PDB file of C-alpha atoms in Angstrom:
ATOM      1  CA  MET G 204     -60.326  31.014  -2.242  1.00  0.00           C
ATOM      2  CA  GLU G 205     -57.313  28.765  -1.895  1.00  0.00           C
ATOM      3  CA  GLU G 206     -57.607  25.113  -1.239  1.00  0.00           C
ATOM      4  CA  ALA G 207     -58.382  24.227   2.402  1.00  0.00           C
ATOM      5  CA  ASN G 208     -55.192  22.429   3.052  1.00  0.00           C
ATOM      6  CA  GLN G 209     -53.061  25.325   1.718  1.00  0.00           C
ATOM      7  CA  SER G 210     -54.957  27.953   3.566  1.00  0.00           C
ATOM      8  CA  MET G 211     -54.639  26.009   6.830  1.00  0.00           C
ATOM      9  CA  VAL G 212     -51.093  24.815   6.570  1.00  0.00           C
ATOM     10  CA  SER G 213     -48.682  26.693   4.309  1.00  0.00           C
ATOM     11  CA  GLU G 214     -45.496  24.947   5.452  1.00  0.00           C
ATOM     12  CA  PHE G 215     -44.246  21.955   7.445  1.00  0.00           C
ATOM     13  CA  ILE G 216     -41.489  21.789   9.944  1.00  0.00           C
ATOM     14  CA  PHE G 217     -38.863  19.039   9.950  1.00  0.00           C
ATOM     15  CA  HIS G 218     -37.705  17.653  13.184  1.00  0.00           C
ATOM     16  CA  GLY G 219     -34.438  16.538  11.602  1.00  0.00           C
ATOM     17  CA  LEU G 220     -32.031  13.900  12.415  1.00  0.00           C
ATOM     18  CA  CYS G 221     -30.879  15.286  15.761  1.00  0.00           C
ATOM     19  CA  ASN G 222     -30.992  18.221  18.149  1.00  0.00           C
ATOM     20  CA  SER G 223     -27.448  18.494  18.995  1.00  0.00           C
ATOM     21  CA  ARG G 224     -25.664  21.361  17.315  1.00  0.00           C
ATOM     22  CA  GLU G 225     -22.172  19.712  17.502  1.00  0.00           C
ATOM     23  CA  LEU G 226     -23.530  16.608  15.874  1.00  0.00           C
ATOM     24  CA  GLN G 227     -25.304  18.626  13.221  1.00  0.00           C
ATOM     25  CA  LYS G 228     -22.027  20.380  12.276  1.00  0.00           C
ATOM     26  CA  PHE G 229     -20.412  16.840  11.926  1.00  0.00           C
ATOM     27  CA  LEU G 230     -23.364  15.534   9.899  1.00  0.00           C
ATOM     28  CA  LEU G 231     -23.347  18.614   7.666  1.00  0.00           C
ATOM     29  CA  LEU G 232     -19.835  17.707   6.655  1.00  0.00           C
ATOM     30  CA  SER G 233     -20.422  14.011   6.395  1.00  0.00           C
ATOM     31  CA  PHE G 234     -23.550  14.283   4.237  1.00  0.00           C
ATOM     32  CA  SER G 235     -22.045  17.079   2.089  1.00  0.00           C
ATOM     33  CA  ALA G 236     -19.079  14.702   1.318  1.00  0.00           C
ATOM     34  CA  LEU G 237     -21.535  11.775   0.714  1.00  0.00           C
ATOM     35  CA  TYR G 238     -23.743  13.784  -1.769  1.00  0.00           C
ATOM     36  CA  LEU G 239     -20.710  15.131  -3.632  1.00  0.00           C
ATOM     37  CA  VAL G 240     -19.354  11.537  -4.042  1.00  0.00           C
ATOM     38  CA  THR G 241     -22.772  10.266  -5.056  1.00  0.00           C
ATOM     39  CA  VAL G 242     -23.185  13.114  -7.650  1.00  0.00           C
ATOM     40  CA  LEU G 243     -19.645  12.587  -9.028  1.00  0.00           C
ATOM     41  CA  GLY G 244     -19.879   8.823  -9.011  1.00  0.00           C
ATOM     42  CA  ASN G 245     -23.249   8.507 -10.806  1.00  0.00           C
ATOM     43  CA  LEU G 246     -22.345  11.258 -13.372  1.00  0.00           C
ATOM     44  CA  PHE G 247     -18.980   9.620 -14.040  1.00  0.00           C
ATOM     45  CA  ILE G 248     -20.646   6.200 -14.796  1.00  0.00           C
ATOM     46  CA  MET G 249     -23.187   7.880 -17.092  1.00  0.00           C
ATOM     47  CA  LEU G 250     -20.457   9.774 -19.003  1.00  0.00           C
ATOM     48  CA  LEU G 251     -18.190   6.714 -19.180  1.00  0.00           C
ATOM     49  CA  ILE G 252     -20.892   4.508 -20.638  1.00  0.00           C
ATOM     50  CA  ILE G 253     -21.932   7.167 -23.133  1.00  0.00           C
ATOM     51  CA  THR G 254     -18.421   8.015 -24.326  1.00  0.00           C
ATOM     52  CA  ASP G 255     -16.800   4.444 -24.372  1.00  0.00           C
ATOM     53  CA  SER G 256     -18.111   2.494 -27.327  1.00  0.00           C
ATOM     54  CA  HIS G 257     -16.962  -0.857 -25.689  1.00  0.00           C
ATOM     55  CA  LEU G 258     -19.789  -0.202 -23.246  1.00  0.00           C
ATOM     56  CA  HIS G 259     -22.628   0.332 -25.739  1.00  0.00           C
ATOM     57  CA  PHE G 260     -24.496  -2.806 -24.738  1.00  0.00           C
ATOM     58  CA  PRO G 261     -27.840  -3.153 -23.105  1.00  0.00           C
ATOM     59  CA  MET G 262     -26.443  -3.918 -19.724  1.00  0.00           C
ATOM     60  CA  TYR G 263     -24.541  -0.764 -19.534  1.00  0.00           C
ATOM     61  CA  PHE G 264     -27.491   1.336 -21.108  1.00  0.00           C
ATOM     62  CA  LEU G 265     -29.567   0.140 -18.162  1.00  0.00           C
ATOM     63  CA  LEU G 266     -26.743   0.881 -15.729  1.00  0.00           C
ATOM     64  CA  ALA G 267     -26.404   4.359 -17.067  1.00  0.00           C
ATOM     65  CA  ASN G 268     -30.183   4.852 -16.435  1.00  0.00           C
ATOM     66  CA  LEU G 269     -29.859   3.398 -12.856  1.00  0.00           C
ATOM     67  CA  SER G 270     -27.132   5.940 -12.172  1.00  0.00           C
ATOM     68  CA  PHE G 271     -29.282   8.758 -13.425  1.00  0.00           C
ATOM     69  CA  VAL G 272     -32.117   7.661 -11.347  1.00  0.00           C
ATOM     70  CA  ASP G 273     -29.864   7.434  -8.270  1.00  0.00           C
ATOM     71  CA  PHE G 274     -28.491  10.917  -9.074  1.00  0.00           C
ATOM     72  CA  CYS G 275     -32.003  12.249  -9.110  1.00  0.00           C
ATOM     73  CA  LEU G 276     -33.227  10.257  -6.132  1.00  0.00           C
ATOM     74  CA  SER G 277     -30.318  11.538  -3.915  1.00  0.00           C
ATOM     75  CA  SER G 278     -30.876  15.183  -5.166  1.00  0.00           C
ATOM     76  CA  VAL G 279     -34.494  15.176  -4.035  1.00  0.00           C
ATOM     77  CA  THR G 280     -33.575  14.952  -0.232  1.00  0.00           C
ATOM     78  CA  THR G 281     -29.816  15.317   0.468  1.00  0.00           C
ATOM     79  CA  PRO G 282     -29.330  18.997  -0.526  1.00  0.00           C
ATOM     80  CA  LYS G 283     -32.430  20.077   1.712  1.00  0.00           C
ATOM     81  CA  LEU G 284     -31.054  17.779   4.487  1.00  0.00           C
ATOM     82  CA  THR G 285     -27.505  19.320   4.433  1.00  0.00           C
ATOM     83  CA  THR G 286     -28.690  22.979   4.277  1.00  0.00           C
ATOM     84  CA  ASP G 287     -31.162  22.271   7.151  1.00  0.00           C
ATOM     85  CA  PHE G 288     -28.177  21.465   9.416  1.00  0.00           C
ATOM     86  CA  LEU G 289     -27.351  25.163   9.270  1.00  0.00           C
ATOM     87  CA  LYS G 290     -30.866  26.239  10.387  1.00  0.00           C
ATOM     88  CA  ASP G 291     -32.656  26.211  13.681  1.00  0.00           C
ATOM     89  CA  ASN G 292     -35.989  26.313  11.914  1.00  0.00           C
ATOM     90  CA  LYS G 293     -36.058  23.580   9.290  1.00  0.00           C
ATOM     91  CA  THR G 294     -39.248  24.488   7.267  1.00  0.00           C
ATOM     92  CA  ILE G 295     -40.597  23.374   3.835  1.00  0.00           C
ATOM     93  CA  SER G 296     -43.501  24.897   2.016  1.00  0.00           C
ATOM     94  CA  PHE G 297     -46.727  22.822   1.456  1.00  0.00           C
ATOM     95  CA  GLY G 298     -45.893  22.728  -2.375  1.00  0.00           C
ATOM     96  CA  GLY G 299     -42.267  21.739  -1.626  1.00  0.00           C
ATOM     97  CA  CYS G 300     -43.393  18.954   0.705  1.00  0.00           C
ATOM     98  CA  MET G 301     -45.744  17.645  -2.012  1.00  0.00           C
ATOM     99  CA  SER G 302     -43.090  17.799  -4.604  1.00  0.00           C
ATOM    100  CA  GLN G 303     -40.682  15.816  -2.384  1.00  0.00           C
ATOM    101  CA  ILE G 304     -43.420  13.104  -2.024  1.00  0.00           C
ATOM    102  CA  LEU G 305     -43.919  13.005  -5.833  1.00  0.00           C
ATOM    103  CA  CYS G 306     -40.239  12.791  -6.752  1.00  0.00           C
ATOM    104  CA  VAL G 307     -39.256  10.223  -4.009  1.00  0.00           C
ATOM    105  CA  HIS G 308     -41.979   7.890  -5.173  1.00  0.00           C
ATOM    106  CA  PHE G 309     -41.437   8.660  -8.941  1.00  0.00           C
ATOM    107  CA  PHE G 310     -37.640   7.860  -8.877  1.00  0.00           C
ATOM    108  CA  GLY G 311     -38.093   5.144  -6.222  1.00  0.00           C
ATOM    109  CA  GLY G 312     -40.844   3.355  -8.037  1.00  0.00           C
ATOM    110  CA  GLY G 313     -38.929   3.680 -11.356  1.00  0.00           C
ATOM    111  CA  GLU G 314     -35.833   2.147  -9.828  1.00  0.00           C
ATOM    112  CA  MET G 315     -37.726  -0.819  -8.598  1.00  0.00           C
ATOM    113  CA  VAL G 316     -38.897  -1.536 -12.150  1.00  0.00           C
ATOM    114  CA  LEU G 317     -35.442  -0.683 -13.596  1.00  0.00           C
ATOM    115  CA  LEU G 318     -33.888  -3.330 -11.318  1.00  0.00           C
ATOM    116  CA  VAL G 319     -36.240  -5.892 -12.562  1.00  0.00           C
ATOM    117  CA  THR G 320     -35.439  -4.919 -16.118  1.00  0.00           C
ATOM    118  CA  MET G 321     -31.601  -5.385 -15.354  1.00  0.00           C
ATOM    119  CA  ALA G 322     -32.371  -8.733 -13.861  1.00  0.00           C
ATOM    120  CA  TYR G 323     -34.321  -9.661 -17.069  1.00  0.00           C
ATOM    121  CA  ASP G 324     -31.301  -8.561 -19.093  1.00  0.00           C
ATOM    122  CA  ARG G 325     -29.107 -10.892 -17.098  1.00  0.00           C
ATOM    123  CA  TYR G 326     -31.555 -13.635 -17.478  1.00  0.00           C
ATOM    124  CA  VAL G 327     -31.492 -13.401 -21.217  1.00  0.00           C
ATOM    125  CA  ALA G 328     -27.729 -13.019 -21.375  1.00  0.00           C
ATOM    126  CA  ILE G 329     -27.006 -16.136 -19.191  1.00  0.00           C
ATOM    127  CA  CYS G 330     -30.041 -18.412 -19.931  1.00  0.00           C
ATOM    128  CA  LYS G 331     -30.361 -17.522 -23.616  1.00  0.00           C
ATOM    129  CA  PRO G 332     -27.053 -16.231 -24.871  1.00  0.00           C
ATOM    130  CA  LEU G 333     -27.550 -17.198 -28.459  1.00  0.00           C
ATOM    131  CA  HIS G 334     -30.769 -15.141 -28.786  1.00  0.00           C
ATOM    132  CA  TYR G 335     -29.441 -12.222 -26.570  1.00  0.00           C
ATOM    133  CA  SER G 336     -28.888  -9.769 -29.467  1.00  0.00           C
ATOM    134  CA  SER G 337     -32.230 -10.306 -31.000  1.00  0.00           C
ATOM    135  CA  ILE G 338     -34.128 -10.146 -27.699  1.00  0.00           C
ATOM    136  CA  MET G 339     -32.409  -7.316 -26.063  1.00  0.00           C
ATOM    137  CA  ASN G 340     -32.356  -5.022 -29.146  1.00  0.00           C
ATOM    138  CA  ARG G 341     -32.275  -1.223 -29.052  1.00  0.00           C
ATOM    139  CA  GLN G 342     -36.043  -0.897 -29.298  1.00  0.00           C
ATOM    140  CA  LYS G 343     -36.517  -3.389 -26.517  1.00  0.00           C
ATOM    141  CA  CYS G 344     -34.188  -1.650 -24.238  1.00  0.00           C
ATOM    142  CA  ILE G 345     -35.714   1.797 -24.779  1.00  0.00           C
ATOM    143  CA  GLY G 346     -39.154   0.285 -24.250  1.00  0.00           C
ATOM    144  CA  LEU G 347     -38.180  -1.250 -20.921  1.00  0.00           C
ATOM    145  CA  VAL G 348     -36.572   1.895 -19.687  1.00  0.00           C
ATOM    146  CA  LEU G 349     -39.724   3.856 -20.635  1.00  0.00           C
ATOM    147  CA  THR G 350     -41.736   1.298 -18.847  1.00  0.00           C
ATOM    148  CA  SER G 351     -39.808   1.926 -15.657  1.00  0.00           C
ATOM    149  CA  TRP G 352     -40.310   5.673 -15.939  1.00  0.00           C
ATOM    150  CA  ILE G 353     -44.013   5.328 -16.640  1.00  0.00           C
ATOM    151  CA  THR G 354     -44.537   2.934 -13.794  1.00  0.00           C
ATOM    152  CA  GLY G 355     -42.752   5.272 -11.514  1.00  0.00           C
ATOM    153  CA  PHE G 356     -44.894   8.225 -12.635  1.00  0.00           C
ATOM    154  CA  VAL G 357     -48.138   6.359 -12.283  1.00  0.00           C
ATOM    155  CA  HIS G 358     -47.138   5.177  -8.835  1.00  0.00           C
ATOM    156  CA  ALA G 359     -46.079   8.579  -7.678  1.00  0.00           C
ATOM    157  CA  THR G 360     -49.112  10.323  -8.990  1.00  0.00           C
ATOM    158  CA  SER G 361     -51.456   7.788  -7.498  1.00  0.00           C
ATOM    159  CA  GLN G 362     -49.859   8.363  -4.101  1.00  0.00           C
ATOM    160  CA  LEU G 363     -49.845  12.083  -4.390  1.00  0.00           C
ATOM    161  CA  ALA G 364     -53.555  12.122  -5.500  1.00  0.00           C
ATOM    162  CA  ILE G 365     -54.495  10.456  -2.160  1.00  0.00           C
ATOM    163  CA  ILE G 366     -52.699  12.804   0.100  1.00  0.00           C
ATOM    164  CA  LEU G 367     -52.836  16.119  -1.842  1.00  0.00           C
ATOM    165  CA  ASP G 368     -56.416  17.183  -0.779  1.00  0.00           C
ATOM    166  CA  LEU G 369     -56.301  15.988   2.892  1.00  0.00           C
ATOM    167  CA  PRO G 370     -57.018  18.811   5.424  1.00  0.00           C
ATOM    168  CA  PHE G 371     -53.949  19.808   7.142  1.00  0.00           C
ATOM    169  CA  CYS G 372     -54.601  22.131  10.092  1.00  0.00           C
ATOM    170  CA  GLY G 373     -51.828  21.172  12.509  1.00  0.00           C
ATOM    171  CA  PRO G 374     -49.710  19.892  14.091  1.00  0.00           C
ATOM    172  CA  ARG G 375     -47.291  20.519  11.277  1.00  0.00           C
ATOM    173  CA  ILE G 376     -43.983  18.925  12.548  1.00  0.00           C
ATOM    174  CA  VAL G 377     -42.571  16.084  10.421  1.00  0.00           C
ATOM    175  CA  ASP G 378     -40.555  13.657  12.523  1.00  0.00           C
ATOM    176  CA  SER G 379     -37.931  13.245   9.773  1.00  0.00           C
ATOM    177  CA  PHE G 380     -35.678  15.238   7.298  1.00  0.00           C
ATOM    178  CA  PHE G 381     -37.920  14.977   4.281  1.00  0.00           C
ATOM    179  CA  CYS G 382     -41.690  14.591   3.470  1.00  0.00           C
ATOM    180  CA  ASP G 383     -42.775  11.058   3.008  1.00  0.00           C
ATOM    181  CA  ILE G 384     -46.284   9.843   3.153  1.00  0.00           C
ATOM    182  CA  PRO G 385     -46.294   7.618   6.160  1.00  0.00           C
ATOM    183  CA  LEU G 386     -45.236  10.693   8.400  1.00  0.00           C
ATOM    184  CA  VAL G 387     -47.146  13.471   6.557  1.00  0.00           C
ATOM    185  CA  ILE G 388     -50.511  11.530   6.483  1.00  0.00           C
ATOM    186  CA  LYS G 389     -50.333  11.290  10.300  1.00  0.00           C
ATOM    187  CA  LEU G 390     -50.599  15.262  10.406  1.00  0.00           C
ATOM    188  CA  ALA G 391     -53.973  15.216   8.483  1.00  0.00           C
ATOM    189  CA  CYS G 392     -57.078  16.453  10.566  1.00  0.00           C
ATOM    190  CA  MET G 393     -59.155  13.488   9.821  1.00  0.00           C
ATOM    191  CA  ASP G 394     -59.120   9.753  10.365  1.00  0.00           C
ATOM    192  CA  THR G 395     -56.656   8.385   7.787  1.00  0.00           C
ATOM    193  CA  HIS G 396     -56.656   4.746   8.686  1.00  0.00           C
ATOM    194  CA  THR G 397     -58.452   3.618   5.361  1.00  0.00           C
ATOM    195  CA  LEU G 398     -56.069   5.877   3.288  1.00  0.00           C
ATOM    196  CA  ARG G 399     -53.051   4.490   5.092  1.00  0.00           C
ATOM    197  CA  LEU G 400     -54.166   1.035   4.136  1.00  0.00           C
ATOM    198  CA  LEU G 401     -54.694   2.119   0.500  1.00  0.00           C
ATOM    199  CA  ILE G 402     -51.326   3.821   0.289  1.00  0.00           C
ATOM    200  CA  ASN G 403     -49.651   0.781   1.815  1.00  0.00           C
ATOM    201  CA  ALA G 404     -51.414  -1.439  -0.521  1.00  0.00           C
ATOM    202  CA  ASP G 405     -50.357   0.606  -3.545  1.00  0.00           C
ATOM    203  CA  SER G 406     -46.612   0.582  -2.445  1.00  0.00           C
ATOM    204  CA  ALA G 407     -46.990  -3.089  -1.428  1.00  0.00           C
ATOM    205  CA  VAL G 408     -48.209  -4.166  -4.874  1.00  0.00           C
ATOM    206  CA  LEU G 409     -45.373  -2.410  -6.743  1.00  0.00           C
ATOM    207  CA  ALA G 410     -42.615  -3.443  -4.291  1.00  0.00           C
ATOM    208  CA  THR G 411     -43.855  -7.178  -3.871  1.00  0.00           C
ATOM    209  CA  THR G 412     -44.433  -7.672  -7.537  1.00  0.00           C
ATOM    210  CA  CYS G 413     -40.878  -6.363  -8.462  1.00  0.00           C
ATOM    211  CA  PHE G 414     -39.305  -8.383  -5.652  1.00  0.00           C
ATOM    212  CA  ILE G 415     -40.981 -11.603  -6.698  1.00  0.00           C
ATOM    213  CA  LEU G 416     -39.941 -11.032 -10.328  1.00  0.00           C
ATOM    214  CA  LEU G 417     -36.379 -10.402  -9.135  1.00  0.00           C
ATOM    215  CA  LEU G 418     -36.343 -13.600  -7.044  1.00  0.00           C
ATOM    216  CA  ILE G 419     -37.674 -15.655 -10.052  1.00  0.00           C
ATOM    217  CA  SER G 420     -35.123 -14.105 -12.368  1.00  0.00           C
ATOM    218  CA  TYR G 421     -32.064 -14.715 -10.179  1.00  0.00           C
ATOM    219  CA  THR G 422     -33.243 -18.101  -9.096  1.00  0.00           C
ATOM    220  CA  TYR G 423     -33.494 -19.197 -12.623  1.00  0.00           C
ATOM    221  CA  ILE G 424     -30.132 -17.685 -13.356  1.00  0.00           C
ATOM    222  CA  LEU G 425     -28.348 -19.425 -10.427  1.00  0.00           C
ATOM    223  CA  VAL G 426     -29.970 -22.814 -11.461  1.00  0.00           C
ATOM    224  CA  THR G 427     -28.766 -22.434 -15.019  1.00  0.00           C
ATOM    225  CA  VAL G 428     -25.343 -21.314 -13.904  1.00  0.00           C
ATOM    226  CA  CYS G 429     -24.903 -24.238 -11.637  1.00  0.00           C
ATOM    227  CA  LEU G 430     -25.545 -26.663 -14.598  1.00  0.00           C
ATOM    228  CA  ARG G 431     -22.908 -25.043 -16.744  1.00  0.00           C
ATOM    229  CA  SER G 432     -19.019 -25.029 -16.852  1.00  0.00           C
ATOM    230  CA  LYS G 433     -17.212 -23.737 -13.780  1.00  0.00           C
ATOM    231  CA  ASP G 434     -15.627 -20.734 -15.605  1.00  0.00           C
ATOM    232  CA  GLY G 435     -18.910 -19.559 -17.191  1.00  0.00           C
ATOM    233  CA  ALA G 436     -20.641 -20.050 -13.706  1.00  0.00           C
ATOM    234  CA  SER G 437     -17.965 -18.000 -11.862  1.00  0.00           C
ATOM    235  CA  LYS G 438     -18.237 -15.121 -14.295  1.00  0.00           C
ATOM    236  CA  ALA G 439     -22.019 -15.167 -14.247  1.00  0.00           C
ATOM    237  CA  LEU G 440     -22.168 -15.316 -10.546  1.00  0.00           C
ATOM    238  CA  SER G 441     -19.812 -12.451 -10.297  1.00  0.00           C
ATOM    239  CA  THR G 442     -21.971 -10.351 -12.352  1.00  0.00           C
ATOM    240  CA  CYS G 443     -25.264 -11.324 -10.605  1.00  0.00           C
ATOM    241  CA  THR G 444     -23.718 -10.891  -7.188  1.00  0.00           C
ATOM    242  CA  SER G 445     -23.471  -7.031  -7.850  1.00  0.00           C
ATOM    243  CA  HIS G 446     -27.098  -7.006  -9.068  1.00  0.00           C
ATOM    244  CA  ILE G 447     -28.331  -8.923  -6.026  1.00  0.00           C
ATOM    245  CA  THR G 448     -26.403  -6.728  -3.521  1.00  0.00           C
ATOM    246  CA  VAL G 449     -27.973  -3.617  -5.090  1.00  0.00           C
ATOM    247  CA  VAL G 450     -31.403  -5.218  -4.933  1.00  0.00           C
ATOM    248  CA  VAL G 451     -31.132  -6.148  -1.226  1.00  0.00           C
ATOM    249  CA  LEU G 452     -29.660  -2.729  -0.332  1.00  0.00           C
ATOM    250  CA  PHE G 453     -32.637  -0.959  -2.128  1.00  0.00           C
ATOM    251  CA  PHE G 454     -35.602  -3.265  -1.157  1.00  0.00           C
ATOM    252  CA  ARG G 455     -34.939  -3.917   2.399  1.00  0.00           C
ATOM    253  CA  PRO G 456     -35.336  -0.429   3.710  1.00  0.00           C
ATOM    254  CA  CYS G 457     -38.304   0.187   1.389  1.00  0.00           C
ATOM    255  CA  ILE G 458     -40.139  -2.956   2.655  1.00  0.00           C
ATOM    256  CA  PHE G 459     -39.513  -2.017   6.368  1.00  0.00           C
ATOM    257  CA  THR G 460     -40.616   1.598   5.727  1.00  0.00           C
ATOM    258  CA  TYR G 461     -43.883   1.012   3.675  1.00  0.00           C
ATOM    259  CA  LEU G 462     -44.866  -2.653   4.312  1.00  0.00           C
ATOM    260  CA  TRP G 463     -43.885  -2.954   8.092  1.00  0.00           C
ATOM    261  CA  PRO G 464     -43.440   0.635   9.323  1.00  0.00           C
ATOM    262  CA  PRO G 465     -41.245   0.809  12.341  1.00  0.00           C
ATOM    263  CA  SER G 466     -42.476   2.341  15.507  1.00  0.00           C
ATOM    264  CA  ILE G 467     -39.070   3.652  16.657  1.00  0.00           C
ATOM    265  CA  SER G 468     -38.428   7.081  15.304  1.00  0.00           C
ATOM    266  CA  TRP G 469     -34.594   6.604  14.996  1.00  0.00           C
ATOM    267  CA  VAL G 470     -34.975   3.389  13.104  1.00  0.00           C
ATOM    268  CA  ASP G 471     -37.413   5.178  10.571  1.00  0.00           C
ATOM    269  CA  LYS G 472     -34.845   7.933  10.203  1.00  0.00           C
ATOM    270  CA  PHE G 473     -31.911   5.392   9.665  1.00  0.00           C
ATOM    271  CA  LEU G 474     -33.798   3.489   7.079  1.00  0.00           C
ATOM    272  CA  ALA G 475     -34.817   6.864   5.245  1.00  0.00           C
ATOM    273  CA  VAL G 476     -31.207   7.898   5.260  1.00  0.00           C
ATOM    274  CA  PHE G 477     -30.202   4.488   3.856  1.00  0.00           C
ATOM    275  CA  TYR G 478     -32.449   4.411   0.881  1.00  0.00           C
ATOM    276  CA  THR G 479     -32.286   8.180  -0.032  1.00  0.00           C
ATOM    277  CA  VAL G 480     -28.543   8.888   0.704  1.00  0.00           C
ATOM    278  CA  ILE G 481     -26.566   5.704   1.092  1.00  0.00           C
ATOM    279  CA  THR G 482     -28.005   3.380  -1.494  1.00  0.00           C
ATOM    280  CA  PRO G 483     -27.508   5.932  -4.409  1.00  0.00           C
ATOM    281  CA  LEU G 484     -23.855   6.159  -3.182  1.00  0.00           C
ATOM    282  CA  LEU G 485     -23.370   2.456  -3.049  1.00  0.00           C
ATOM    283  CA  ASN G 486     -24.761   1.570  -6.425  1.00  0.00           C
ATOM    284  CA  PRO G 487     -22.041   3.174  -8.554  1.00  0.00           C
ATOM    285  CA  ALA G 488     -19.337   1.741  -6.203  1.00  0.00           C
ATOM    286  CA  ILE G 489     -20.736  -1.764  -6.247  1.00  0.00           C
ATOM    287  CA  TYR G 490     -20.945  -1.876 -10.119  1.00  0.00           C
ATOM    288  CA  THR G 491     -17.513  -0.142 -10.583  1.00  0.00           C
ATOM    289  CA  LEU G 492     -15.647  -2.293  -8.277  1.00  0.00           C
ATOM    290  CA  ARG G 493     -17.060  -5.591  -9.376  1.00  0.00           C
ATOM    291  CA  ASN G 494     -17.433  -4.987 -13.155  1.00  0.00           C
ATOM    292  CA  LYS G 495     -14.444  -5.985 -15.230  1.00  0.00           C
ATOM    293  CA  GLU G 496     -15.580  -4.086 -18.262  1.00  0.00           C
ATOM    294  CA  ILE G 497     -16.147  -0.872 -16.304  1.00  0.00           C
ATOM    295  CA  LYS G 498     -12.629  -1.226 -14.843  1.00  0.00           C
ATOM    296  CA  ASN G 499     -11.213  -1.626 -18.309  1.00  0.00           C
ATOM    297  CA  ALA G 500     -13.125   1.370 -19.494  1.00  0.00           C
ATOM    298  CA  ILE G 501     -11.618   3.457 -16.699  1.00  0.00           C
ATOM    299  CA  LYS G 502      -8.126   2.157 -17.534  1.00  0.00           C
ATOM    300  CA  ARG G 503      -8.638   3.185 -21.250  1.00  0.00           C
ATOM    301  CA  LEU G 504      -9.885   6.571 -20.108  1.00  0.00           C
ATOM    302  CA  THR G 505      -6.766   7.145 -17.834  1.00  0.00           C
ATOM    303  CA  SER G 506      -4.244   5.724 -20.196  1.00  0.00           C
TER     304      SER G 506
END
């Protein structure tokens, strides 16, 4: 016999972003364009860093990994979102829903740790410049990236293990455009209050720990920078501003979604769009526009 949850509910129905057919046509074009730019932008950064020997440094190795994670994160939700604009019945199988939950938390959790790793790289480069090459060696960089992937995998599987065997017997309408735990767990045919607390605690520990580490790193960097020469401080602040912008853009929606869930449906959807669609698009733009070495590499490529 099949598992209870699969025999009772074989698919979920997405409510989507809106009901207006005219607006859905506009959003179809908009999100298709956004996804295309996201894919091309992140792939371009990865290929640029791989092919340009001037960018073979720890900072850009980590940036290439961030672009890969953003490419994967946007690919989990955006293609399904855009194709659903063409459908009246926006359904997803039970397995597809669980896969979305796994992948969103896998790539999202990995990105949190990766952002901490990038902050650590900037801390070593600015606060301990003479020891940078020995501290951020090849083995250390690979180890830090592997840590981010392992952490994301452990976080995702722990979240999925909690929700996978819940009894889903209806209703099956998810008030969003993709499967995420706060919305799917509401559809379980049992009292899930304790499980929701457990899931929120899991996400809270990861997000809060990463955010605190980021605050400590950048605070230490800014204090160090203020005590140094004006030229060095200006360059360091320019680099760190890009990182801090990415951190704020990524963590704010996650904190509101998982630590203080909004009670207004459209706010929840806006935050979901922001961290699954908009942030992966903005990351390559921010790093490209504010990074001098990336600009020089593009000039070398086009010259």
